[in-house]
mmCIF file of C-alpha atoms in Angstrom:
data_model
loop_
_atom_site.group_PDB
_atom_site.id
_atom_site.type_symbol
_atom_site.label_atom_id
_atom_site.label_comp_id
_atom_site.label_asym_id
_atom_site.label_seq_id
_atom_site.Cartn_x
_atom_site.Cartn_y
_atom_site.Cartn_z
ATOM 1 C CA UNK A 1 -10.910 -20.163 -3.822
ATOM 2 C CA UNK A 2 -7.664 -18.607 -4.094
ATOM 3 C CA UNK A 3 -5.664 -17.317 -0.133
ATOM 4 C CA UNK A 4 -2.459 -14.940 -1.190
ATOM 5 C CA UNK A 5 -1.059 -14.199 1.871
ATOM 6 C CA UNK A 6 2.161 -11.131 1.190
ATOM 7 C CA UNK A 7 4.986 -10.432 3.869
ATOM 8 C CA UNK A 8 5.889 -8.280 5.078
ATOM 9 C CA UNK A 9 3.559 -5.671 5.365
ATOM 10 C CA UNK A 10 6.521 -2.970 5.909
ATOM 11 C CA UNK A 11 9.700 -3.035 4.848
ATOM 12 C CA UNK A 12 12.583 -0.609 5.341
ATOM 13 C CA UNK A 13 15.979 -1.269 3.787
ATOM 14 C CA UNK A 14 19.452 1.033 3.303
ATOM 15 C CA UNK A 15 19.668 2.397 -0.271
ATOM 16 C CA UNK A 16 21.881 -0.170 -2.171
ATOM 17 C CA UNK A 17 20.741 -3.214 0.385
ATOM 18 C CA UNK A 18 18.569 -6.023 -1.042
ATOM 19 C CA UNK A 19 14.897 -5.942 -0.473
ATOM 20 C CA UNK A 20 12.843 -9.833 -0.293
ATOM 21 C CA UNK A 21 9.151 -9.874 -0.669
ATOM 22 C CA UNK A 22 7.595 -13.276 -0.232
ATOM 23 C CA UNK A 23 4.120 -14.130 -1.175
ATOM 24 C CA UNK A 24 2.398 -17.976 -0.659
ATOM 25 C CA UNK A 25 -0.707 -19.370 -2.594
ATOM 26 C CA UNK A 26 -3.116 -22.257 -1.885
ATOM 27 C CA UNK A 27 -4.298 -23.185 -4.777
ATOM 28 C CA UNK A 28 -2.108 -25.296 -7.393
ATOM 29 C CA UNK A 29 -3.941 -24.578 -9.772
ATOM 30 C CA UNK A 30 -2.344 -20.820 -9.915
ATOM 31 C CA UNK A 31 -0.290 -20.558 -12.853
ATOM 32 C CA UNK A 32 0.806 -17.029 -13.428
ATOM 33 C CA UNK A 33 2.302 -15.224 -10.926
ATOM 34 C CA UNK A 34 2.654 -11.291 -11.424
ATOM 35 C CA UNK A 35 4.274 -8.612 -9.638
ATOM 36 C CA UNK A 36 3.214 -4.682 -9.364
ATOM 37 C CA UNK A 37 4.521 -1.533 -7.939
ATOM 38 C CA UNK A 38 2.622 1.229 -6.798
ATOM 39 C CA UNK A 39 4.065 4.613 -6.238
ATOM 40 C CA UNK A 40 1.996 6.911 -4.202
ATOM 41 C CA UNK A 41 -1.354 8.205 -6.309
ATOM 42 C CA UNK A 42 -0.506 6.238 -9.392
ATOM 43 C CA UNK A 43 -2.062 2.593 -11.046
ATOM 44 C CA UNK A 44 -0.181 -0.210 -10.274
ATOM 45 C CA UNK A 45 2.386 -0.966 -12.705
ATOM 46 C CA UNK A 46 3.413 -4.384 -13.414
ATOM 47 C CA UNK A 47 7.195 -5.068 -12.876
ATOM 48 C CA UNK A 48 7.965 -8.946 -13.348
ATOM 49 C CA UNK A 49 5.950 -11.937 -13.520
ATOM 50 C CA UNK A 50 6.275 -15.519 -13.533
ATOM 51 C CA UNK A 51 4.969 -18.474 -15.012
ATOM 52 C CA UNK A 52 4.504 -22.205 -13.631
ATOM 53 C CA UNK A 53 6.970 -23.532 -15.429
ATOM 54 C CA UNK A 54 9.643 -21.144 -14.688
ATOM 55 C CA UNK A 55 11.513 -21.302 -11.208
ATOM 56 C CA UNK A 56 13.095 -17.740 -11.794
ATOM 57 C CA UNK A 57 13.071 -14.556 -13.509
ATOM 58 C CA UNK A 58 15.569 -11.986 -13.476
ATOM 59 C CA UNK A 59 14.939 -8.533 -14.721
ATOM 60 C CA UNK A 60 18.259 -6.190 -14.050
ATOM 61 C CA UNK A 61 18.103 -5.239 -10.293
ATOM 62 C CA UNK A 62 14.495 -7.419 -10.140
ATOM 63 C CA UNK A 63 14.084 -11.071 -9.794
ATOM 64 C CA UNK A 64 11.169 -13.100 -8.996
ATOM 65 C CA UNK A 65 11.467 -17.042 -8.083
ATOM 66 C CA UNK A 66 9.118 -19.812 -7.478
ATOM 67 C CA UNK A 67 8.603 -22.860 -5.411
ATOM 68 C CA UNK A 68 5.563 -24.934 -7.092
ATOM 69 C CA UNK A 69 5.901 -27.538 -4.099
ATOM 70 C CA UNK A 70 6.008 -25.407 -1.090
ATOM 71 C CA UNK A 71 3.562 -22.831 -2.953
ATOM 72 C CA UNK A 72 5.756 -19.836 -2.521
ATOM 73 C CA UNK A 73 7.268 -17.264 -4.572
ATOM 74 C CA UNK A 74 9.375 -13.836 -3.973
ATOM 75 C CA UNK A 75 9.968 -10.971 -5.202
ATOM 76 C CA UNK A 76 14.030 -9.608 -4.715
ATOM 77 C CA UNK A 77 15.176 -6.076 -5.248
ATOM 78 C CA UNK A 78 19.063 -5.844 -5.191
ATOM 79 C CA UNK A 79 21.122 -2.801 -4.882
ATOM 80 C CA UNK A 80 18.045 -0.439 -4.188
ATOM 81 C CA UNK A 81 17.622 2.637 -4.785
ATOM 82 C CA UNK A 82 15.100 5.366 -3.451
ATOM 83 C CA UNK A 83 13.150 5.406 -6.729
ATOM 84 C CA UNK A 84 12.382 1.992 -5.957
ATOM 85 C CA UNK A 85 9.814 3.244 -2.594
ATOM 86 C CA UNK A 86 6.694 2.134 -3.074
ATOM 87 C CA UNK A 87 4.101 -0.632 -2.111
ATOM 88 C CA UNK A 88 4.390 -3.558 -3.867
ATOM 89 C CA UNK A 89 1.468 -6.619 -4.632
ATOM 90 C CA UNK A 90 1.730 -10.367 -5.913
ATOM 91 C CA UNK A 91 -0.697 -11.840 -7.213
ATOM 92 C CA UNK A 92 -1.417 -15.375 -8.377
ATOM 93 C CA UNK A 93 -4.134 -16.028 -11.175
ATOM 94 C CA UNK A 94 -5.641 -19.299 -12.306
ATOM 95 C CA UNK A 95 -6.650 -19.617 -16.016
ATOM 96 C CA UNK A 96 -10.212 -18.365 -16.484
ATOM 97 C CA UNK A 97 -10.388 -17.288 -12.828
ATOM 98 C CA UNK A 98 -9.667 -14.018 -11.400
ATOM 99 C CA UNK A 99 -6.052 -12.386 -9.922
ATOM 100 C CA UNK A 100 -5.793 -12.902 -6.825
ATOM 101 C CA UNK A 101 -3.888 -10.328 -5.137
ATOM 102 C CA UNK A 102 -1.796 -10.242 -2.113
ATOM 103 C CA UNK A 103 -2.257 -7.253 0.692
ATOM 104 C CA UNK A 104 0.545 -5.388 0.049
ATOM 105 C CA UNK A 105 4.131 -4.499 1.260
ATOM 106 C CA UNK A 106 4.991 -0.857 1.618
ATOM 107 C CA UNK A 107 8.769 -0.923 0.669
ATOM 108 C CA UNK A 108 10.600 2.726 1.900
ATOM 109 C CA UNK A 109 14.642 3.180 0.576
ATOM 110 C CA UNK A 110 16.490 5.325 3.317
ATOM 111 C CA UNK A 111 19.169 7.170 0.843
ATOM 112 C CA UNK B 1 -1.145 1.079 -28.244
ATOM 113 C CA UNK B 2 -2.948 3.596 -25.819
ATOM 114 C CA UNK B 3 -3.254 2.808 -21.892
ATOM 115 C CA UNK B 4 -6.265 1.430 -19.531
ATOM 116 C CA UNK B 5 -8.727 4.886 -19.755
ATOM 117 C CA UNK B 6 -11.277 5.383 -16.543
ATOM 118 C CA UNK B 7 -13.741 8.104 -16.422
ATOM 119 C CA UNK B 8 -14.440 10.191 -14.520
ATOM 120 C CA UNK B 9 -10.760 10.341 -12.453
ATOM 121 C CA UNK B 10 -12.349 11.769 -9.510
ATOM 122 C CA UNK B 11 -16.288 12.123 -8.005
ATOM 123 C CA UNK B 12 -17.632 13.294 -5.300
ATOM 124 C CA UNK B 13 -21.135 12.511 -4.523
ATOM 125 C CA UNK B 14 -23.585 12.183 -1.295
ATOM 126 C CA UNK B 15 -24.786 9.552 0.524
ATOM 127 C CA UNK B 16 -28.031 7.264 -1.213
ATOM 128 C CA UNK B 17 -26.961 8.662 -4.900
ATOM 129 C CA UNK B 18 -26.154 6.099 -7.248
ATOM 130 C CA UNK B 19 -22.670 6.151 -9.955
ATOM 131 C CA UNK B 20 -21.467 4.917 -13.043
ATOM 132 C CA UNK B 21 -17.741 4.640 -13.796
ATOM 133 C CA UNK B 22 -16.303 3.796 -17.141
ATOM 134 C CA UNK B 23 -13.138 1.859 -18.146
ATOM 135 C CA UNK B 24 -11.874 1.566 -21.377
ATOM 136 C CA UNK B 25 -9.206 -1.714 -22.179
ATOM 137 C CA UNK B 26 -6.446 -1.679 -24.219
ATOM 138 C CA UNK B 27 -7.229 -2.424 -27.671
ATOM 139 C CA UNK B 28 -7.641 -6.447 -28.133
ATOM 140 C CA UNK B 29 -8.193 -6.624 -24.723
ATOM 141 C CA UNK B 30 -11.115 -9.045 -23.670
ATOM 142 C CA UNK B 31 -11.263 -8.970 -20.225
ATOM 143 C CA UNK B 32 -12.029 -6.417 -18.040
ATOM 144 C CA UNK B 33 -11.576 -6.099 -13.923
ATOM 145 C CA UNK B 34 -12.494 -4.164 -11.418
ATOM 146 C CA UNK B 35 -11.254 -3.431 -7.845
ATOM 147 C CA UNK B 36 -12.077 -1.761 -4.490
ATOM 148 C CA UNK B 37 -8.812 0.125 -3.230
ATOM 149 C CA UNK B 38 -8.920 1.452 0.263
ATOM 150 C CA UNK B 39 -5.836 2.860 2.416
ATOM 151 C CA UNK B 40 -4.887 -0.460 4.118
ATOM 152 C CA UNK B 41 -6.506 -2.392 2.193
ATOM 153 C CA UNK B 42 -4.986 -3.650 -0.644
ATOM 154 C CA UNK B 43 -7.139 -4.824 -3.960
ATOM 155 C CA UNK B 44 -10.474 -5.844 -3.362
ATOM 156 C CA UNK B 45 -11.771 -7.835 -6.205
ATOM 157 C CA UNK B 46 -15.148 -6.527 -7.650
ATOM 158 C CA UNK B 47 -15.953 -8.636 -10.543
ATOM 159 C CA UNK B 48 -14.361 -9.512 -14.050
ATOM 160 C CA UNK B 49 -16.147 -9.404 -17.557
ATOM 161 C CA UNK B 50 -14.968 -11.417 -20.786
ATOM 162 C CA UNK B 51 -16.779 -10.929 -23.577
ATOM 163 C CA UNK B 52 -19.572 -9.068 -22.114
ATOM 164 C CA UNK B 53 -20.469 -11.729 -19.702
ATOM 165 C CA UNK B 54 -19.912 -11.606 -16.059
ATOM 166 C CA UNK B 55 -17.298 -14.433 -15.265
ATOM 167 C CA UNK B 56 -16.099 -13.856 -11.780
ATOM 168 C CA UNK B 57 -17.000 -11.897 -8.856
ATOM 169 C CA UNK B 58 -15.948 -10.912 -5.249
ATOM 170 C CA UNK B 59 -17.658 -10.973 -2.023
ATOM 171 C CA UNK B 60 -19.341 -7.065 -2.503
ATOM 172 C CA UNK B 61 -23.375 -6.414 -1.884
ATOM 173 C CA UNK B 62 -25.101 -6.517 -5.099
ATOM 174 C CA UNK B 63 -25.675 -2.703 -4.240
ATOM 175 C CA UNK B 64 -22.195 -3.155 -7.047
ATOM 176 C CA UNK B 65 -23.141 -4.043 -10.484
ATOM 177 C CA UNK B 66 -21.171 -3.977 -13.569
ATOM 178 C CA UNK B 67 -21.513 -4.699 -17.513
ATOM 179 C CA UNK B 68 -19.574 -4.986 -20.488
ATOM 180 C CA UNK B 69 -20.490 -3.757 -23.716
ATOM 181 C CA UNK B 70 -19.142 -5.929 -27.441
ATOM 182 C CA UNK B 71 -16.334 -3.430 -27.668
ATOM 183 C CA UNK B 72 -14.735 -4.695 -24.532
ATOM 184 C CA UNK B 73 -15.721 -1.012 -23.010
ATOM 185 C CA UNK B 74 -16.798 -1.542 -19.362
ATOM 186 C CA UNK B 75 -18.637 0.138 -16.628
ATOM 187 C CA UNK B 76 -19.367 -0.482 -12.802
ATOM 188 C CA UNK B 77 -22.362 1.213 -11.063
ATOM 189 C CA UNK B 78 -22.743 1.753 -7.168
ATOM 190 C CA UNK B 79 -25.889 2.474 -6.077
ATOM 191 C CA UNK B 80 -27.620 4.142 -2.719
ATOM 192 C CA UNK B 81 -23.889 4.976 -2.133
ATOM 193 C CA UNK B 82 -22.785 4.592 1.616
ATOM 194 C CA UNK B 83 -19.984 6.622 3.422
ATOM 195 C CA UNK B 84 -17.598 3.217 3.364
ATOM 196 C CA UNK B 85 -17.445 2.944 -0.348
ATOM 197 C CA UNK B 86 -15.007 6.202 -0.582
ATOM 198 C CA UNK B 87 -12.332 4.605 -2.498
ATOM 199 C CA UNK B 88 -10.108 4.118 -5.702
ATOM 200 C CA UNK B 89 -11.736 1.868 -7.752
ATOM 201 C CA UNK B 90 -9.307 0.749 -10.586
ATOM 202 C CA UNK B 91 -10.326 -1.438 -13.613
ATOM 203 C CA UNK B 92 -7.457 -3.837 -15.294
ATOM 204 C CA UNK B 93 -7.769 -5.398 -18.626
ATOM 205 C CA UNK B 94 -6.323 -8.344 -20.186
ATOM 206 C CA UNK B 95 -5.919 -9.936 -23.644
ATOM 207 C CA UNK B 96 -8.294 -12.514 -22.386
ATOM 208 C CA UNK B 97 -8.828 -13.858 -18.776
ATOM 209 C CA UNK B 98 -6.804 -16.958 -19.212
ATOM 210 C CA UNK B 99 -3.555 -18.526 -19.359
ATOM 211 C CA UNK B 100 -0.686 -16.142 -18.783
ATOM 212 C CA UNK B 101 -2.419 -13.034 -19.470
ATOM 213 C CA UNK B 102 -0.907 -10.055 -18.312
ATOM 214 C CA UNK B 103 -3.236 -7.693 -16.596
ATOM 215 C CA UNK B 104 -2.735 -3.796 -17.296
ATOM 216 C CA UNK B 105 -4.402 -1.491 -14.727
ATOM 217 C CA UNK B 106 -6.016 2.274 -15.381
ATOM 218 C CA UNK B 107 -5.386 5.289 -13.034
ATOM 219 C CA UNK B 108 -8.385 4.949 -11.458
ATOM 220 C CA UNK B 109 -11.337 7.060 -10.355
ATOM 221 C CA UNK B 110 -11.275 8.578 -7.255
ATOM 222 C CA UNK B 111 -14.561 8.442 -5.355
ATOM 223 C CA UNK B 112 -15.667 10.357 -2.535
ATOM 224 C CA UNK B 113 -18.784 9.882 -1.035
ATOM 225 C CA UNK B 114 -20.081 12.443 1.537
#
């Protein structure tokens, strides 16, 4: 099946720095890469996600690019902001299959 | 269009009872999800119903069981609970468990096994 591996685990960045989360994926078939955010006690909220046959996605401050060769995609956060602390999870789905999540990165904005 | 529902939020219940948690998809939605969340441990994947069949599952003892019912409406049972399966378990649901479906999760229910 399916291996999402997510780095980095932890990630600590200046308010109004960047933030980079990268994620890989074995399988080609993956199509549909999402991205969540989940603040402490709540559901996971789906921020950006990308398909196959996209190489990038920008959403304001959030963008989201993939490499279908090398089997990689990222997540990037510009100019953060404390609001934006949370743990983030990709995921990578293949039609008729299951999401396949990644293990988390625990993102923290020092104001 | 109203949210994922799961009931109850929270349990608490001892060791060797049995539970049954209940998720609710967002209207249209097909397919349901559910996953194990531990501190630390990211999203275990517990199994995934479309259209009231079983379609996928994870690597959990069959002590987890699950069904769907025809209006999408879903519900996991654990039985002879152990201490280990204190958790969040969180269902997702989808417009149908295919291409390019977004997945919307619930809040969860809570479970605390003593």
């Amino acid at each position: 099946g399916e291996n999402v591996e997510q780095h980095p685990s932890t990630l600590s960045v200046q308010e109004g720095d960047s933030a980079v989360i990268k994620c890989t994926y074995s399988d080609s078939a993956s199509n549909y890469f999402p991205w969540y955010k989940q603040e402490l006690g709540k559901r996971p909220q789906l921020i950006i996600d990308i398909r196959s046959n996209v190489g990038e996605k920008k959403d304001q401050r959030i963008a989201v690019t993939l490499n279908k060769t090398a089997k990689h995609f990222s997540l990037h956060i510009t100019e953060t902001q404390p609001e934006d602390s949370a743990v983030y999870f990709c995921a990578a789905s293949i039609p008729g299959n299951q999401f396949y999540f990644g293990t988390g990165t625990s993102l923290t904005v020092i104001p | 269009k109203a949210g994922v529902t799961q009931t109850p939020r929270y349990l608490i219940k001892t060791r060797g009872q049995q539970v049954t948690l209940s998720c609710s998809p967002i209207s249209g939605h097909r397919s349901v999800s559910w996953y194990q969340q531990t501190p630390g441990q990211g999203l275990q994947f517990l199994f995934e119903y479309f259209s009231e069949t079983q379609r996928n599952k994870g690597n959990f003892p069959g002590r987890f069981s699950g069904r769907q019912f025809s209006n999408s409406r879903s519900e996991m049972n654990v039985s002879t609970l152990e201490l280990g399966d204190s958790a969040l378990y969180l269902c997702a649901s989808s417009l149908a468990a295919g291409l390019y479906s977004e997945q919307y999760f619930g809040p969860g229910t809570r479970l605390t096994v003593t």
